[in-house]
């Protein structure tokens, strides 16, 4: 099999096992939502919810979801490995520049987080975004640590696969940088479509910024840091937002 064709097959397999499949399910979900008799503004999407009424079983399910969810990240890194060429170094996912990566990541948090929150609120007000309902923080003593791990899994999965792996393979296939940035951003937005059209637009914008930064810096580490912080703020900071702006963040009454 020619190298280019083999690479395309590999890309299809990796995306089919991960965020490509999530994008397809998300498209089905948004079609179901907009064709439902209930308006989009009165619907909700729950994330990181309890898996069982038994505490030990709930913890086990959620921990295993994080643990096994990282195997596709390991697969992508393994496929990028070449003798004498570390996959971590290839995509800039290492600790060679901790201070600069942390500073760049936190700058991205400020650049993406505040507009993202405003866009979500605007989407809720316009009726084009569903109410996203993260798990409550006071369920168990381990709830917050699990949410931190879930945020880490999301950050690693999205930035390693949709940026580091995808950009590397598309570059090797001869795809230009801007076509790659736009394609990656559209994929990022599509697998968030289940939350409504506001999060789709917000995540496309985030993908454009992250993609441009990766092309410029050649490093995924700042993106992983930024994404991890943003998701921790979303998962753990939700109760505060709910208390301050219940009209925008509260789930619709059943």
Short mmCIF file of C-alpha atoms in Angstrom, two decimals:
data_model
loop_
_atom_site.label_atom_id
_atom_site.label_comp_id
_atom_site.label_asym_id
_atom_site.label_seq_id
_atom_site.Cartn_x
_atom_site.Cartn_y
_atom_site.Cartn_z
CA UNK A 1 0.00 0.00 0.00
CA UNK A 2 1.48 3.43 -0.93
CA UNK A 3 2.61 5.52 2.03
CA UNK A 4 0.06 8.31 1.46
CA UNK A 5 -2.85 5.88 1.22
CA UNK A 6 -1.65 4.04 4.31
CA UNK A 7 -1.49 7.35 6.18
CA UNK A 8 -5.05 8.24 5.17
CA UNK A 9 -6.28 4.86 6.39
CA UNK A 10 -4.42 5.39 9.66
CA UNK A 11 -6.01 8.83 10.04
CA UNK A 12 -9.48 7.38 9.46
CA UNK A 13 -8.89 4.65 12.06
CA UNK A 14 -7.57 7.03 14.75
CA UNK A 15 -10.39 9.53 14.23
CA UNK A 16 -12.96 6.74 13.99
CA UNK A 17 -11.82 5.47 17.38
CA UNK A 18 -11.91 8.92 18.96
CA UNK A 19 -13.16 12.39 18.12
CA UNK A 20 -14.29 11.62 14.59
CA UNK A 21 -16.84 9.23 16.07
CA UNK A 22 -17.78 11.87 18.64
CA UNK A 23 -18.38 14.34 15.80
CA UNK A 24 -20.75 11.93 14.02
CA UNK A 25 -22.71 11.25 17.22
CA UNK A 26 -22.84 14.99 17.88
CA UNK A 27 -24.32 15.66 14.44
CA UNK A 28 -27.00 13.03 15.08
CA UNK A 29 -27.63 14.60 18.49
CA UNK A 30 -28.12 18.14 17.16
CA UNK A 31 -30.44 16.88 14.40
CA UNK A 32 -32.48 15.11 17.07
CA UNK A 33 -32.54 18.26 19.19
CA UNK A 34 -33.62 20.72 16.49
CA UNK A 35 -36.34 18.36 15.24
CA UNK A 36 -37.69 17.81 18.77
CA UNK A 37 -40.89 19.53 19.82
CA UNK A 38 -39.04 21.04 22.81
CA UNK A 39 -37.20 24.25 21.87
CA UNK A 40 -33.40 24.06 21.96
CA UNK A 41 -33.26 26.66 24.74
CA UNK A 42 -35.33 24.36 26.98
CA UNK A 43 -33.12 21.32 26.50
CA UNK A 44 -30.05 20.32 28.51
CA UNK A 45 -26.91 18.24 28.07
CA UNK A 46 -25.39 16.56 31.12
CA UNK A 47 -21.66 15.91 31.37
CA UNK A 48 -19.63 14.00 33.98
CA UNK A 49 -22.77 12.71 35.61
CA UNK A 50 -23.03 9.89 38.13
CA UNK A 51 -22.83 6.37 36.68
CA UNK A 52 -24.28 4.47 39.64
CA UNK A 53 -26.15 5.04 42.89
CA UNK A 54 -23.47 2.98 44.67
CA UNK A 55 -20.51 5.18 45.52
CA UNK A 56 -17.70 2.67 44.93
CA UNK A 57 -19.21 1.65 41.61
CA UNK A 58 -19.72 5.24 40.52
CA UNK A 59 -16.06 6.01 41.28
CA UNK A 60 -14.91 2.87 39.47
CA UNK A 61 -16.87 3.65 36.32
CA UNK A 62 -15.68 7.27 36.20
CA UNK A 63 -12.05 6.41 36.90
CA UNK A 64 -12.03 3.67 34.26
CA UNK A 65 -13.59 6.09 31.76
CA UNK A 66 -10.62 8.41 32.25
CA UNK A 67 -8.06 5.57 32.28
CA UNK A 68 -9.20 3.77 29.15
CA UNK A 69 -10.03 7.03 27.37
CA UNK A 70 -6.33 7.87 27.37
CA UNK A 71 -5.39 4.77 25.38
CA UNK A 72 -6.33 6.43 22.08
CA UNK A 73 -3.97 9.27 23.04
CA UNK A 74 -1.26 6.69 23.61
CA UNK A 75 -2.09 5.16 20.21
CA UNK A 76 -1.69 8.50 18.44
CA UNK A 77 1.65 9.10 20.14
CA UNK A 78 2.79 5.58 19.31
CA UNK A 79 1.92 6.08 15.64
CA UNK A 80 4.00 9.27 15.60
CA UNK A 81 7.01 7.46 17.04
CA UNK A 82 9.98 6.92 14.78
CA UNK A 83 13.35 5.38 15.68
CA UNK A 84 15.42 8.22 17.07
CA UNK A 85 12.46 10.65 16.98
CA UNK A 86 10.41 11.01 20.14
CA UNK A 87 6.68 11.57 19.45
CA UNK A 88 6.59 13.90 22.45
CA UNK A 89 9.30 16.08 20.97
CA UNK A 90 7.71 15.96 17.49
CA UNK A 91 4.55 17.69 18.72
CA UNK A 92 6.08 19.72 21.53
CA UNK A 93 4.48 17.76 24.33
CA UNK A 94 7.36 17.71 26.80
CA UNK A 95 8.80 19.61 29.74
CA UNK A 96 11.68 21.36 28.00
CA UNK A 97 10.04 24.81 28.37
CA UNK A 98 7.82 24.60 31.48
CA UNK A 99 7.76 28.29 32.34
CA UNK A 100 7.10 29.53 28.81
CA UNK A 101 4.52 26.82 28.13
CA UNK A 102 2.65 27.61 31.36
CA UNK A 103 2.66 31.34 30.62
CA UNK A 104 1.47 30.76 27.04
CA UNK A 105 -1.23 28.37 28.26
CA UNK A 106 -2.56 30.82 30.83
CA UNK A 107 -2.57 33.60 28.24
CA UNK A 108 -4.72 31.36 26.03
CA UNK A 109 -7.07 30.77 28.98
CA UNK A 110 -7.66 34.51 29.24
CA UNK A 111 -8.01 34.90 25.48
CA UNK A 112 -10.43 31.98 25.07
CA UNK A 113 -12.17 31.61 28.42
CA UNK A 114 -13.82 35.01 28.83
CA UNK A 115 -15.13 35.26 25.24
CA UNK A 116 -16.20 31.62 25.44
CA UNK A 117 -18.27 32.25 28.55
CA UNK A 118 -19.82 35.32 26.93
CA UNK A 119 -20.64 33.32 23.80
CA UNK A 120 -22.28 30.56 25.84
CA UNK A 121 -24.36 33.12 27.73
CA UNK A 122 -25.33 34.82 24.47
CA UNK A 123 -26.26 31.47 22.95
CA UNK A 124 -28.47 30.66 25.92
CA UNK A 125 -30.12 34.08 25.71
CA UNK A 126 -30.71 33.63 21.95
CA UNK A 127 -32.11 30.12 22.41
CA UNK A 128 -29.50 28.37 20.22
CA UNK A 129 -27.55 26.68 23.02
CA UNK A 130 -28.73 23.98 25.38
CA UNK A 131 -28.09 24.20 29.13
CA UNK A 132 -24.87 22.29 29.83
CA UNK A 133 -25.10 20.64 33.24
CA UNK A 134 -21.83 19.39 34.80
CA UNK A 135 -21.85 17.15 37.85
CA UNK A 136 -22.51 18.73 41.28
CA UNK A 137 -19.36 19.19 43.37
CA UNK A 138 -20.66 17.93 46.73
CA UNK A 139 -21.63 14.38 45.72
CA UNK A 140 -18.58 12.52 47.13
CA UNK A 141 -15.15 13.36 48.55
CA UNK A 142 -13.56 12.20 45.28
CA UNK A 143 -15.84 14.17 42.94
CA UNK A 144 -13.50 17.14 42.45
CA UNK A 145 -10.37 14.96 41.85
CA UNK A 146 -12.30 12.93 39.28
CA UNK A 147 -13.45 16.12 37.55
CA UNK A 148 -9.84 17.30 37.43
CA UNK A 149 -8.86 13.98 35.83
CA UNK A 150 -11.78 14.20 33.39
CA UNK A 151 -10.63 17.69 32.38
CA UNK A 152 -7.11 16.33 31.87
CA UNK A 153 -8.42 13.51 29.69
CA UNK A 154 -10.39 15.95 27.52
CA UNK A 155 -7.37 18.25 27.17
CA UNK A 156 -5.00 15.44 26.22
CA UNK A 157 -7.45 13.77 23.85
CA UNK A 158 -8.37 16.91 21.95
CA UNK A 159 -4.98 18.63 21.79
CA UNK A 160 -2.83 15.56 21.15
CA UNK A 161 -5.16 14.06 18.52
CA UNK A 162 -6.89 17.05 16.89
CA UNK A 163 -3.78 19.23 16.91
CA UNK A 164 -0.53 17.33 17.41
CA UNK A 165 -1.37 14.11 15.57
CA UNK A 166 -3.72 15.55 12.92
CA UNK A 167 -1.47 18.48 12.02
CA UNK A 168 1.55 16.18 11.68
CA UNK A 169 -0.21 13.71 9.42
CA UNK A 170 -1.87 16.37 7.24
CA UNK A 171 1.46 18.14 6.81
CA UNK A 172 3.02 14.84 5.73
CA UNK A 173 0.18 14.43 3.23
CA UNK A 174 0.96 17.83 1.75
CA UNK A 175 -2.01 19.75 3.18
CA UNK A 176 -1.27 23.45 3.73
CA UNK A 177 -1.23 25.02 7.21
CA UNK A 178 -4.40 27.09 6.86
CA UNK A 179 -6.40 24.23 5.37
CA UNK A 180 -5.23 22.11 8.32
CA UNK A 181 -6.10 24.81 10.87
CA UNK A 182 -9.62 25.24 9.44
CA UNK A 183 -10.23 21.49 9.14
CA UNK A 184 -9.11 20.89 12.72
CA UNK A 185 -11.23 23.79 14.00
CA UNK A 186 -14.34 22.52 12.20
CA UNK A 187 -13.79 19.05 13.65
CA UNK A 188 -13.43 20.57 17.14
CA UNK A 189 -16.65 22.52 16.72
CA UNK A 190 -18.55 19.55 15.30
CA UNK A 191 -17.96 17.20 18.22
CA UNK A 192 -19.35 19.93 20.50
CA UNK A 193 -22.52 20.38 18.42
CA UNK A 194 -24.54 18.31 20.89
CA UNK A 195 -24.41 21.40 23.14
CA UNK A 196 -25.97 23.64 20.50
CA UNK A 197 -24.83 26.12 17.86
CA UNK A 198 -23.23 28.57 20.29
CA UNK A 199 -20.66 26.02 21.57
CA UNK A 200 -20.07 24.92 17.97
CA UNK A 201 -19.10 28.47 16.98
CA UNK A 202 -17.09 28.98 20.15
CA UNK A 203 -15.10 25.78 19.68
CA UNK A 204 -14.44 26.53 16.01
CA UNK A 205 -13.01 29.89 17.11
CA UNK A 206 -10.96 28.14 19.80
CA UNK A 207 -9.70 25.66 17.21
CA UNK A 208 -8.60 28.46 14.89
CA UNK A 209 -6.66 30.16 17.68
CA UNK A 210 -5.13 26.92 18.99
CA UNK A 211 -4.24 25.77 15.49
CA UNK A 212 -2.56 29.07 14.63
CA UNK A 213 -0.62 28.94 17.91
CA UNK A 214 0.53 25.40 17.18
CA UNK A 215 1.74 26.33 13.71
CA UNK A 216 3.57 29.29 15.20
CA UNK A 217 4.99 27.59 18.32
CA UNK A 218 5.22 23.96 17.25
CA UNK A 219 4.13 22.89 20.73
CA UNK A 220 1.00 21.22 22.10
CA UNK A 221 1.97 21.62 25.75
CA UNK A 222 0.59 25.20 26.07
CA UNK A 223 -2.63 24.05 24.41
CA UNK A 224 -3.00 21.11 26.81
CA UNK A 225 -2.41 23.41 29.79
CA UNK A 226 -4.95 25.96 28.53
CA UNK A 227 -7.56 23.32 27.73
CA UNK A 228 -7.10 21.60 31.09
CA UNK A 229 -7.54 24.88 32.99
CA UNK A 230 -10.58 25.85 30.90
CA UNK A 231 -12.29 22.51 31.46
CA UNK A 232 -11.51 22.52 35.19
CA UNK A 233 -13.06 25.97 35.39
CA UNK A 234 -16.12 24.70 33.48
CA UNK A 235 -16.52 21.48 35.48
CA UNK A 236 -15.75 22.89 38.93
CA UNK A 237 -16.79 26.53 38.52
CA UNK A 238 -20.28 25.69 37.24
CA UNK A 239 -22.01 25.88 40.66
CA UNK A 240 -20.76 29.46 41.07
CA UNK A 241 -22.04 30.44 37.64
CA UNK A 242 -25.34 28.76 38.43
CA UNK A 243 -25.68 30.76 41.65
CA UNK A 244 -24.79 34.07 40.00
CA UNK A 245 -26.73 33.71 36.73
CA UNK A 246 -29.42 31.04 37.22
CA UNK A 247 -31.42 32.30 34.26
CA UNK A 248 -28.58 31.50 31.86
CA UNK A 249 -27.04 28.41 33.42
CA UNK A 250 -29.86 26.55 35.16
CA UNK A 251 -31.16 23.45 33.39
CA UNK A 252 -34.78 23.64 32.21
CA UNK A 253 -37.34 22.22 34.58
CA UNK A 254 -38.41 18.70 33.67
#
